[in-house]
Amino acid sequence: MKKKLLIFLFGFFSIFTAFSQQTLIKGSVKEALSFEPIVDVLVTIEETEQTTQTNELGEFQFTQNVPLGEQILRISKIGYATKRYPIIVNENQTVNITDMTLEVDNSSSDELFTITLSDDQLDNDESGADNISGLLASSLDLFQRTAAFEFSSSFFRVRGLDSDNGSVLINGIEMNKLYNGRPQWSNWGGLNDVVRNQELTVGLTPSSYNFGGILGTTNINVRASQARPGGRVTYSSSNRSYTNRLMATYASGLLKNGFAYTFSVARRWGDEGYQDATLYNSNSFFASVEKKFNDKHSLSFTSIYTPNRRGKSSPNTQEIYDLKDIRYNEYWGWQDGEKRNSRIKEVEEPIVMLNHYWDINSKTSLNTNIGYQFGKIGNSRLNNNGTDLVNGFPEGGAQNPSPAYYQKLPSYLVRNFPDDLEFAFGAQQKFINDGQIDWNALYQANISNAQNGGNAIFALYEDRVDDKQLTVNTIFNTELNENIIINAALNYKSLKSENFAEIIDLLGATTYLDVDGFATDIDEAQNDLLNPNRLVGEGDRFAYNYNLFANIINGYAQAQFKYNKVDFYLSGSVTSTQYQREGIYQNGGFPDNSVGKGDKLSFTGIGAKGGLTYKLTGKHLFDVNAGYITRAPSLRNTYSNSRENHNVVPNITEEKIASVDASYIFRSPIVKAKLTGYYTKIEDASEISFFFADGIGGDNTAFVQEILQGIDKRHIGSELAIEAQVTPTIKLKGVASVGQYTYDNNPNLFLTTEADDESIAAGFVEGFKDFGQANLKDYKLAAGPHRAYSVGFEYRDPDYWWVGATANFFTNTYIDVSPLTRSENFTSDFDGNTFNDYDEDLARELLEQERFNDYMVVNLIGGKSWKLGDKYISIFASVNNLLDEVYKTGGFEQGRNANYRQLRDDKALDTPVFGSKYWYGRGTTYFVNVNFRF
């Protein structure tokens, strides 16, 4: 594999020659107050296709196809006020415009908006819903910024794609998690001052750091030598995720002795955000020290530590929202006069990295990086299945303590006691007047059982993931000549992931019996046959315990060609991936397939992409990109039930992605517009879900792992962004995203569960059953709004105050459908034949996908800044959802009603017992930020 990789890298490109251009424009850009060089300033020759960026000395130059005559140089960078410089270019002469200056623009929303993006990532483990707004924070592209700042609160996903299709890097080291492919934003949350220096490529366009995904690459540059010198203190108040935030940052800039350092600390906290009892407690620490030895070599050390805890909020059925409101959260209850949330997500994963930068010559560089990340991610929840050994067999357990458990709700009591509606009325009043976890009752039950010699009935535990990941890479960039740039990289990742459950609080008891209370056989009940009937206490591991190992080697190479009328690029990559599971416990349900190391799994991924930009004139450009990628499935979607056994998803293979987009770009001094059409096809994807199902193989019930394999998806649509600087102070903006995201085939459906008498009765063989195909073709993907529109304006006064408003419209948002109810199980009775009372027309109505109501959200922003000598004070404020619109952002069908009769009878009720669960968007929220820079 290594030999093939080397052949690929060294044989990918041939050497080209090109002529030199003697007409030159060169210069430098510095910070207006400190007069320090500014890196990565975008320098543009207006009315042409010519752009470049400043290097670490703040210098730039144009050497190829330089236009003659009167020209305008525009220099811009996020966080600074854009400037325009007139110049005159004569043939075969050099225009040298040094020491141009940029002033910090504290009236700009550009840097202030990035404050809230990582804080508001919607990390709902149950739904798998996330958004990618953080990937777009540094973009100057109007569409990308609108998607980040206006659309993200509605679960909008660019092109309907998950965030695992984009890469997030810090100093060239990829941060996406191997478990699910997504970036864990809270690993650097609160460090907005030091992570604002970002380099973004959108879609398939080329990156200097890696091959990237079909959503592009964001590299966060935290080198101390390139941080803006000076200090900053910020206080913020909000009612979104947290209520208070305090940040302090200081950067030295590059000192005369060659050292540079940056330090940042922050704290974010609040008893609850917009949803009830969603506590927030986060501290953030950052330190970076860099030593520039000479003009060629620099060494940088960076450490990031951001421990954070936040309370989760629940998705709910419409019945629950109607009885309460959209802030309702079932996960908490009162204890000693305070709200205690049972579902806490805690992330504590420090990052350390060492980066070596070698400028081999003025046109060639080699960047070598080592990164190590370790620590834990914990998600807590209540367990109500505590048992005692009675005559050698576990007995006990209790009803689910959740106040929203279906048997406690009016709908269940109406269905089961239709002639005694006082039961339903009593449940309704109890839920309206309280409707929260009764912590005191849990303590009383445990204490009472312990006094009688028993164990805990209830326990608060944590699902833990303790990762240790080493990343080593080297990134090579060279400019062969004025027309050709070569990029290449080699990457190695090694992961050991410990996965286990740990007792946090026994709620008044001292021991918990570590067995499966639902099992029907004493050996099968053992979570660990190596330690049968083990009693565990607080801080002990229990239930499951296993390790996942991953090793990944990747290489990529790329060539970028820039000519007068055409720019184009070619890029390729090869990736070797290995996974392995190691069981620490011998599970009683899978005694021969759970303990020790399982088979090694190997996947080979390839990537190829290319693109072309044709410059008809300086105002009219056409851009086309196309790519094909095969990639290993994530760890999450490789093992069907990794907590209990080594089993792998049947027919597992690499996921295939083909994507193409084409754009027309218009730019003039007043109007800028971009129209893009895109098509993406994803094949052979896998998804795994866990839930309790009724109606398996007739009237049987089981806790199942649902495996959907061989999924094909189609994403097709268009994007439009247009902005007009109608006056020097007023800008109008309009954005539209029109897409259709669908299942493109009928994927294979398998269920796994415990191999017991109940599963055998349901037709399972050794805990496995093939349900054939799930009829999902043409169902819409639950990818947020498929269509989104935004119109707005911005007014910027010369006296450094500004206001803006946008109206955002969202349509075509769909529920996540249940695959099991679209399989043969839906129509099959216990004997495998179709139900004798099956009505095809009614079935079609029952299985119709729910589309949410369209809605509009109005947002306001504004700010003011003051310059006091060489210091700045600024204030920024935003109000989201000004009109307090109530809207659903997402949801999923419960898989509980697995067959026709179950679903028919439930939906016949005025209020279904197992109705779909939803997330609602936030009502009116605010964010206020005060900043002092010195």
Short mmCIF file of N, CA, C and O in Angstrom, two decimals, residues 143 151 156 735-739 785-790 808-811:
data_model
loop_
_atom_site.label_atom_id
_atom_site.label_comp_id
_atom_site.label_asym_id
_atom_site.label_seq_id
_atom_site.Cartn_x
_atom_site.Cartn_y
_atom_site.Cartn_z
N PHE A 143 -23.54 33.69 -0.07
CA PHE A 143 -24.40 32.55 0.18
C PHE A 143 -23.94 31.78 1.41
O PHE A 143 -24.75 31.42 2.28
N PHE A 151 -29.55 30.96 8.33
CA PHE A 151 -30.28 29.71 8.13
C PHE A 151 -29.98 28.65 9.18
O PHE A 151 -30.76 27.73 9.36
N PHE A 156 -30.80 24.11 8.84
CA PHE A 156 -30.48 24.14 7.41
C PHE A 156 -29.12 23.49 7.18
O PHE A 156 -28.16 23.73 7.92
N VAL A 735 -30.69 35.97 -1.08
CA VAL A 735 -30.13 34.62 -1.20
C VAL A 735 -31.27 33.63 -1.36
O VAL A 735 -32.33 33.78 -0.74
N ALA A 736 -31.06 32.61 -2.18
CA ALA A 736 -32.04 31.54 -2.34
C ALA A 736 -31.33 30.20 -2.45
O ALA A 736 -30.29 30.09 -3.11
N SER A 737 -31.90 29.20 -1.79
CA SER A 737 -31.42 27.83 -1.90
C SER A 737 -32.63 26.96 -2.20
O SER A 737 -33.55 26.85 -1.38
N VAL A 738 -32.65 26.36 -3.36
CA VAL A 738 -33.77 25.52 -3.78
C VAL A 738 -33.23 24.13 -4.07
O VAL A 738 -32.46 23.94 -5.02
N GLY A 739 -33.60 23.16 -3.24
CA GLY A 739 -33.06 21.82 -3.40
C GLY A 739 -34.11 20.75 -3.24
O GLY A 739 -35.23 21.00 -2.77
N PRO A 785 -34.71 22.44 6.06
CA PRO A 785 -35.49 23.00 4.93
C PRO A 785 -34.80 22.71 3.60
O PRO A 785 -33.63 23.03 3.43
N HIS A 786 -35.54 22.12 2.66
CA HIS A 786 -34.97 21.91 1.33
C HIS A 786 -34.93 23.21 0.53
O HIS A 786 -34.20 23.31 -0.45
N ARG A 787 -35.74 24.17 0.97
CA ARG A 787 -35.76 25.47 0.30
C ARG A 787 -35.69 26.58 1.34
O ARG A 787 -36.42 26.55 2.33
N ALA A 788 -34.80 27.52 1.11
CA ALA A 788 -34.63 28.65 2.04
C ALA A 788 -34.33 29.91 1.24
O ALA A 788 -33.61 29.86 0.24
N TYR A 789 -34.89 31.01 1.70
CA TYR A 789 -34.74 32.29 1.01
C TYR A 789 -34.46 33.38 2.05
O TYR A 789 -34.97 33.34 3.18
N SER A 790 -33.67 34.36 1.66
CA SER A 790 -33.35 35.46 2.57
C SER A 790 -33.26 36.76 1.79
O SER A 790 -32.66 36.81 0.72
N ASN A 808 -36.19 35.78 6.52
CA ASN A 808 -35.79 34.47 6.02
C ASN A 808 -37.00 33.56 5.92
O ASN A 808 -37.78 33.42 6.88
N PHE A 809 -37.15 32.92 4.78
CA PHE A 809 -38.31 32.08 4.51
C PHE A 809 -37.85 30.63 4.33
O PHE A 809 -36.88 30.37 3.61
N PHE A 810 -38.58 29.69 4.95
CA PHE A 810 -38.19 28.28 4.91
C PHE A 810 -39.38 27.42 4.50
O PHE A 810 -40.47 27.56 5.05
N THR A 811 -39.15 26.52 3.56
CA THR A 811 -40.20 25.63 3.10
C THR A 811 -39.65 24.22 2.86
O THR A 811 -38.44 24.02 2.87
#
